Amino acid sequence: MNRHNEDIRYVINEEKRTIVAILTIPQTEIVDEIANIMNNNANRFFQVTEMIASPAMLLTGIYRGIAYAHPEDEWNVEEGKKRARLRARRQYMKERKRIIKSLEDVFD
């Protein structure tokens, strides 16, 4: 994944002791990656300029991760952000893996 294509924002609720990470990634990220791979390996024989993607190849695009602080735990915003971000990225990676697996099945 190209990390500069991702956008992450946080919703912090100190009263409930929760932090939500909202990770946004372009829905066409995998399709764009395939086009780049094809263009890099084409040795200038052709250039992919446009691809039509099946909806099955598109990402959801928005992933949420939630970190909770137990009432007896110390409230640490940075640690909560880290945990929430990791949980959101885990959701993204799970979906990405599913899509890539389905593409592998097609090309086999």
GROMACS .gro file of N, CA and C in nm, residues 5-107:
model
  309
    5ASN      N    1  -0.122   0.774   0.014
    5ASN     CA    2  -0.258   0.775  -0.038
    5ASN      C    3  -0.361   0.760   0.073
    6GLU      N    4  -0.315   0.738   0.196
    6GLU     CA    5  -0.410   0.718   0.305
    6GLU      C    6  -0.431   0.847   0.383
    7ASP      N    7  -0.550   0.857   0.437
    7ASP     CA    8  -0.586   0.971   0.521
    7ASP      C    9  -0.640   0.914   0.650
    8ILE      N   10  -0.593   0.962   0.763
    8ILE     CA   11  -0.642   0.912   0.890
    8ILE      C   12  -0.681   1.028   0.980
    9ARG      N   13  -0.795   1.013   1.044
    9ARG     CA   14  -0.837   1.113   1.142
    9ARG      C   15  -0.886   1.040   1.265
   10TYR      N   16  -0.888   1.112   1.375
   10TYR     CA   17  -0.922   1.051   1.503
   10TYR      C   18  -1.039   1.123   1.567
   11VAL      N   19  -1.124   1.047   1.632
   11VAL     CA   20  -1.232   1.102   1.713
   11VAL      C   21  -1.201   1.058   1.856
   12ILE      N   22  -1.173   1.155   1.941
   12ILE     CA   23  -1.132   1.128   2.079
   12ILE      C   24  -1.245   1.168   2.173
   13ASN      N   25  -1.288   1.073   2.254
   13ASN     CA   26  -1.393   1.100   2.352
   13ASN      C   27  -1.337   1.067   2.490
   14GLU      N   28  -1.289   1.171   2.559
   14GLU     CA   29  -1.227   1.149   2.690
   14GLU      C   30  -1.327   1.101   2.793
   15GLU      N   31  -1.452   1.146   2.781
   15GLU     CA   32  -1.553   1.104   2.878
   15GLU      C   33  -1.578   0.953   2.871
   16LYS      N   34  -1.588   0.900   2.749
   16LYS     CA   35  -1.609   0.756   2.731
   16LYS      C   36  -1.478   0.679   2.728
   17ARG      N   37  -1.367   0.752   2.725
   17ARG     CA   38  -1.233   0.692   2.722
   17ARG      C   39  -1.213   0.606   2.596
   18THR      N   40  -1.254   0.662   2.482
   18THR     CA   41  -1.240   0.591   2.355
   18THR      C   42  -1.171   0.681   2.253
   19ILE      N   43  -1.104   0.615   2.161
   19ILE     CA   44  -1.043   0.683   2.046
   19ILE      C   45  -1.079   0.600   1.923
   20VAL      N   46  -1.135   0.666   1.823
   20VAL     CA   47  -1.170   0.600   1.699
   20VAL      C   48  -1.077   0.653   1.590
   21ALA      N   49  -1.012   0.563   1.519
   21ALA     CA   50  -0.930   0.600   1.404
   21ALA      C   51  -1.012   0.571   1.279
   22ILE      N   52  -1.023   0.670   1.192
   22ILE     CA   53  -1.096   0.653   1.067
   22ILE      C   54  -0.993   0.666   0.954
   23LEU      N   55  -0.966   0.553   0.891
   23LEU     CA   56  -0.867   0.543   0.785
   23LEU      C   57  -0.939   0.545   0.651
   24THR      N   58  -0.901   0.638   0.566
   24THR     CA   59  -0.962   0.649   0.433
   24THR      C   60  -0.855   0.622   0.327
   25ILE      N   61  -0.888   0.530   0.237
   25ILE     CA   62  -0.796   0.490   0.130
   25ILE      C   63  -0.876   0.494   0.000
   26PRO      N   64  -0.818   0.540  -0.111
   26PRO     CA   65  -0.892   0.542  -0.237
   26PRO      C   66  -0.946   0.403  -0.272
   27GLN      N   67  -1.072   0.397  -0.315
   27GLN     CA   68  -1.132   0.269  -0.349
   27GLN      C   69  -1.059   0.197  -0.461
   28THR      N   70  -0.997   0.273  -0.548
   28THR     CA   71  -0.929   0.214  -0.665
   28THR      C   72  -0.782   0.181  -0.638
   29GLU      N   73  -0.742   0.180  -0.513
   29GLU     CA   74  -0.601   0.163  -0.479
   29GLU      C   75  -0.541   0.036  -0.541
   30ILE      N   76  -0.610  -0.076  -0.535
   30ILE     CA   77  -0.557  -0.202  -0.589
   30ILE      C   78  -0.553  -0.196  -0.742
   31VAL      N   79  -0.656  -0.140  -0.803
   31VAL     CA   80  -0.660  -0.127  -0.949
   31VAL      C   81  -0.546  -0.038  -0.996
   32ASP      N   82  -0.523   0.072  -0.927
   32ASP     CA   83  -0.413   0.162  -0.963
   32ASP      C   84  -0.278   0.092  -0.949
   33GLU      N   85  -0.267   0.011  -0.845
   33GLU     CA   86  -0.142  -0.062  -0.823
   33GLU      C   87  -0.116  -0.162  -0.936
   34ILE      N   88  -0.221  -0.232  -0.980
   34ILE     CA   89  -0.208  -0.327  -1.091
   34ILE      C   90  -0.166  -0.254  -1.218
   35ALA      N   91  -0.227  -0.139  -1.245
   35ALA     CA   92  -0.190  -0.060  -1.364
   35ALA      C   93  -0.044  -0.018  -1.357
   36ASN      N   94   0.003   0.025  -1.240
   36ASN     CA   95   0.143   0.064  -1.225
   36ASN      C   96   0.237  -0.054  -1.248
   37ILE      N   97   0.202  -0.169  -1.195
   37ILE     CA   98   0.285  -0.289  -1.214
   37ILE      C   99   0.291  -0.325  -1.362
   38MET      N  100   0.175  -0.321  -1.428
   38MET     CA  101   0.172  -0.353  -1.571
   38MET      C  102   0.257  -0.254  -1.651
   39ASN      N  103   0.246  -0.126  -1.619
   39ASN     CA  104   0.323  -0.024  -1.691
   39ASN      C  105   0.473  -0.039  -1.665
   40ASN      N  106   0.511  -0.071  -1.543
   40ASN     CA  107   0.653  -0.088  -1.511
   40ASN      C  108   0.712  -0.211  -1.578
   41ASN      N  109   0.631  -0.313  -1.601
   41ASN     CA  110   0.681  -0.437  -1.660
   41ASN      C  111   0.660  -0.445  -1.811
   42ALA      N  112   0.602  -0.344  -1.871
   42ALA     CA  113   0.569  -0.349  -2.013
   42ALA      C  114   0.687  -0.314  -2.103
   43ASN      N  115   0.796  -0.269  -2.043
   43ASN     CA  116   0.916  -0.234  -2.122
   43ASN      C  117   0.884  -0.142  -2.239
   44ARG      N  118   0.796  -0.047  -2.214
   44ARG     CA  119   0.756   0.055  -2.312
   44ARG      C  120   0.684   0.000  -2.436
   45PHE      N  121   0.637  -0.126  -2.430
   45PHE     CA  122   0.560  -0.181  -2.542
   45PHE      C  123   0.418  -0.125  -2.542
   46PHE      N  124   0.366  -0.099  -2.425
   46PHE     CA  125   0.233  -0.040  -2.413
   46PHE      C  126   0.225   0.037  -2.282
   47GLN      N  127   0.122   0.119  -2.272
   47GLN     CA  128   0.099   0.199  -2.152
   47GLN      C  129  -0.049   0.186  -2.115
   48VAL      N  130  -0.076   0.138  -1.994
   48VAL     CA  131  -0.213   0.131  -1.945
   48VAL      C  132  -0.252   0.271  -1.898
   49THR      N  133  -0.352   0.328  -1.962
   49THR     CA  134  -0.395   0.463  -1.924
   49THR      C  135  -0.532   0.462  -1.858
   50GLU      N  136  -0.609   0.356  -1.882
   50GLU     CA  137  -0.742   0.349  -1.824
   50GLU      C  138  -0.778   0.202  -1.802
   51MET      N  139  -0.835   0.175  -1.686
   51MET     CA  140  -0.880   0.039  -1.655
   51MET      C  141  -1.024   0.045  -1.608
   52ILE      N  142  -1.101  -0.053  -1.650
   52ILE     CA  143  -1.237  -0.066  -1.600
   52ILE      C  144  -1.233  -0.177  -1.496
   53ALA      N  145  -1.274  -0.143  -1.375
   53ALA     CA  146  -1.265  -0.238  -1.265
   53ALA      C  147  -1.402  -0.291  -1.227
   54SER      N  148  -1.404  -0.418  -1.200
   54SER     CA  149  -1.524  -0.480  -1.145
   54SER      C  150  -1.544  -0.426  -1.003
   55PRO      N  151  -1.666  -0.410  -0.958
   55PRO     CA  152  -1.688  -0.366  -0.819
   55PRO      C  153  -1.619  -0.457  -0.717
   56ALA      N  154  -1.598  -0.583  -0.752
   56ALA     CA  155  -1.530  -0.677  -0.662
   56ALA      C  156  -1.383  -0.640  -0.641
   57MET      N  157  -1.326  -0.557  -0.730
   57MET     CA  158  -1.187  -0.517  -0.718
   57MET      C  159  -1.170  -0.386  -0.641
   58LEU      N  160  -1.282  -0.324  -0.604
   58LEU     CA  161  -1.275  -0.195  -0.535
   58LEU      C  162  -1.280  -0.214  -0.384
   59LEU      N  163  -1.202  -0.134  -0.317
   59LEU     CA  164  -1.202  -0.137  -0.170
   59LEU      C  165  -1.324  -0.064  -0.116
   60THR      N  166  -1.359  -0.096   0.006
   60THR     CA  167  -1.464  -0.021   0.076
   60THR      C  168  -1.419   0.124   0.089
   61GLY      N  169  -1.292   0.143   0.127
   61GLY     CA  170  -1.233   0.276   0.131
   61GLY      C  171  -1.229   0.341   0.268
   62ILE      N  172  -1.316   0.300   0.360
   62ILE     CA  173  -1.317   0.359   0.494
   62ILE      C  174  -1.312   0.247   0.597
   63TYR      N  175  -1.215   0.257   0.687
   63TYR     CA  176  -1.194   0.154   0.788
   63TYR      C  177  -1.184   0.221   0.924
   64ARG      N  178  -1.248   0.159   1.023
   64ARG     CA  179  -1.250   0.216   1.158
   64ARG      C  180  -1.184   0.121   1.257
   65GLY      N  181  -1.109   0.178   1.345
   65GLY     CA  182  -1.050   0.104   1.456
   65GLY      C  183  -1.080   0.178   1.585
   66ILE      N  184  -1.118   0.104   1.688
   66ILE     CA  185  -1.154   0.167   1.815
   66ILE      C  186  -1.063   0.117   1.926
   67ALA      N  187  -1.015   0.210   2.006
   67ALA     CA  188  -0.936   0.176   2.124
   67ALA      C  189  -1.014   0.223   2.246
   68TYR      N  190  -1.027   0.133   2.342
   68TYR     CA  191  -1.096   0.164   2.467
   68TYR      C  192  -0.996   0.165   2.581
   69ALA      N  193  -1.014   0.254   2.675
   69ALA     CA  194  -0.933   0.254   2.797
   69ALA      C  195  -1.021   0.207   2.912
   70HIS      N  196  -0.978   0.104   2.977
   70HIS     CA  197  -1.050   0.053   3.094
   70HIS      C  198  -1.047   0.160   3.203
   71PRO      N  199  -1.153   0.170   3.284
   71PRO     CA  200  -1.156   0.273   3.389
   71PRO      C  201  -1.036   0.269   3.484
   72GLU      N  202  -0.976   0.153   3.501
   72GLU     CA  203  -0.861   0.142   3.591
   72GLU      C  204  -0.728   0.172   3.521
   73ASP      N  205  -0.731   0.182   3.388
   73ASP     CA  206  -0.608   0.210   3.312
   73ASP      C  207  -0.581   0.359   3.304
   74GLU      N  208  -0.455   0.393   3.284
   74GLU     CA  209  -0.417   0.533   3.264
   74GLU      C  210  -0.463   0.576   3.124
   75TRP      N  211  -0.517   0.697   3.114
   75TRP     CA  212  -0.562   0.752   2.985
   75TRP      C  213  -0.442   0.807   2.911
   76ASN      N  214  -0.409   0.750   2.796
   76ASN     CA  215  -0.296   0.792   2.716
   76ASN      C  216  -0.343   0.807   2.571
   77VAL      N  217  -0.356   0.929   2.526
   77VAL     CA  218  -0.410   0.957   2.393
   77VAL      C  219  -0.320   0.898   2.284
   78GLU      N  220  -0.190   0.915   2.294
   78GLU     CA  221  -0.100   0.866   2.190
   78GLU      C  222  -0.105   0.713   2.178
   79GLU      N  223  -0.108   0.645   2.291
   79GLU     CA  224  -0.118   0.498   2.290
   79GLU      C  225  -0.252   0.455   2.231
   80GLY      N  226  -0.358   0.527   2.267
   80GLY     CA  227  -0.491   0.497   2.212
   80GLY      C  228  -0.497   0.518   2.062
   81LYS      N  229  -0.435   0.626   2.014
   81LYS     CA  230  -0.430   0.651   1.869
   81LYS      C  231  -0.357   0.538   1.797
   82LYS      N  232  -0.246   0.496   1.855
   82LYS     CA  233  -0.167   0.389   1.794
   82LYS      C  234  -0.250   0.261   1.783
   83ARG      N  235  -0.316   0.224   1.892
   83ARG     CA  236  -0.397   0.101   1.891
   83ARG      C  237  -0.514   0.112   1.794
   84ALA      N  238  -0.582   0.225   1.794
   84ALA     CA  239  -0.695   0.245   1.703
   84ALA      C  240  -0.650   0.240   1.558
   85ARG      N  241  -0.537   0.307   1.528
   85ARG     CA  242  -0.483   0.306   1.391
   85ARG      C  243  -0.448   0.164   1.346
   86LEU      N  244  -0.386   0.086   1.435
   86LEU     CA  245  -0.351  -0.052   1.400
   86LEU      C  246  -0.476  -0.136   1.373
   87ARG      N  247  -0.580  -0.115   1.450
   87ARG     CA  248  -0.704  -0.190   1.429
   87ARG      C  249  -0.770  -0.151   1.296
   88ALA      N  250  -0.766  -0.024   1.261
   88ALA     CA  251  -0.822   0.020   1.133
   88ALA      C  252  -0.740  -0.038   1.017
   89ARG      N  253  -0.607  -0.035   1.030
   89ARG     CA  254  -0.521  -0.089   0.924
   89ARG      C  255  -0.540  -0.241   0.911
   90ARG      N  256  -0.567  -0.308   1.022
   90ARG     CA  257  -0.592  -0.452   1.017
   90ARG      C  258  -0.717  -0.481   0.934
   91GLN      N  259  -0.821  -0.400   0.949
   91GLN     CA  260  -0.943  -0.416   0.868
   91GLN      C  261  -0.911  -0.395   0.720
   92TYR      N  262  -0.834  -0.291   0.692
   92TYR     CA  263  -0.795  -0.263   0.553
   92TYR      C  264  -0.716  -0.379   0.494
   93MET      N  265  -0.619  -0.430   0.569
   93MET     CA  266  -0.535  -0.538   0.517
   93MET      C  267  -0.616  -0.666   0.494
   94LYS      N  268  -0.713  -0.691   0.578
   94LYS     CA  269  -0.799  -0.809   0.562
   94LYS      C  270  -0.878  -0.799   0.431
   95GLU      N  271  -0.934  -0.681   0.404
   95GLU     CA  272  -1.009  -0.664   0.279
   95GLU      C  273  -0.916  -0.670   0.158
   96ARG      N  274  -0.801  -0.607   0.168
   96ARG     CA  275  -0.704  -0.608   0.059
   96ARG      C  276  -0.661  -0.751   0.026
   97LYS      N  277  -0.634  -0.829   0.129
   97LYS     CA  278  -0.593  -0.969   0.111
   97LYS      C  279  -0.704  -1.049   0.042
   98ARG      N  280  -0.830  -1.025   0.081
   98ARG     CA  281  -0.942  -1.095   0.019
   98ARG      C  282  -0.952  -1.063  -0.130
   99ILE      N  283  -0.937  -0.936  -0.165
   99ILE     CA  284  -0.946  -0.897  -0.306
   99ILE      C  285  -0.831  -0.955  -0.386
  100ILE      N  286  -0.710  -0.947  -0.334
  100ILE     CA  287  -0.594  -0.999  -0.405
  100ILE      C  288  -0.606  -1.150  -0.422
  101LYS      N  289  -0.657  -1.219  -0.320
  101LYS     CA  290  -0.677  -1.365  -0.329
  101LYS      C  291  -0.775  -1.396  -0.441
  102SER      N  292  -0.883  -1.320  -0.453
  102SER     CA  293  -0.979  -1.346  -0.559
  102SER      C  294  -0.917  -1.319  -0.696
  103LEU      N  295  -0.829  -1.220  -0.707
  103LEU     CA  296  -0.759  -1.194  -0.833
  103LEU      C  297  -0.664  -1.307  -0.867
  104GLU      N  298  -0.594  -1.361  -0.767
  104GLU     CA  299  -0.505  -1.474  -0.789
  104GLU      C  300  -0.583  -1.593  -0.843
  105ASP      N  301  -0.701  -1.617  -0.788
  105ASP     CA  302  -0.785  -1.729  -0.834
  105ASP      C  303  -0.823  -1.712  -0.981
  106VAL      N  304  -0.851  -1.588  -1.023
  106VAL     CA  305  -0.887  -1.562  -1.162
  106VAL      C  306  -0.768  -1.587  -1.255
  107PHE      N  307  -0.649  -1.543  -1.212
  107PHE     CA  308  -0.532  -1.555  -1.299
  107PHE      C  309  -0.471  -1.695  -1.299
   0.00000   0.00000   0.00000
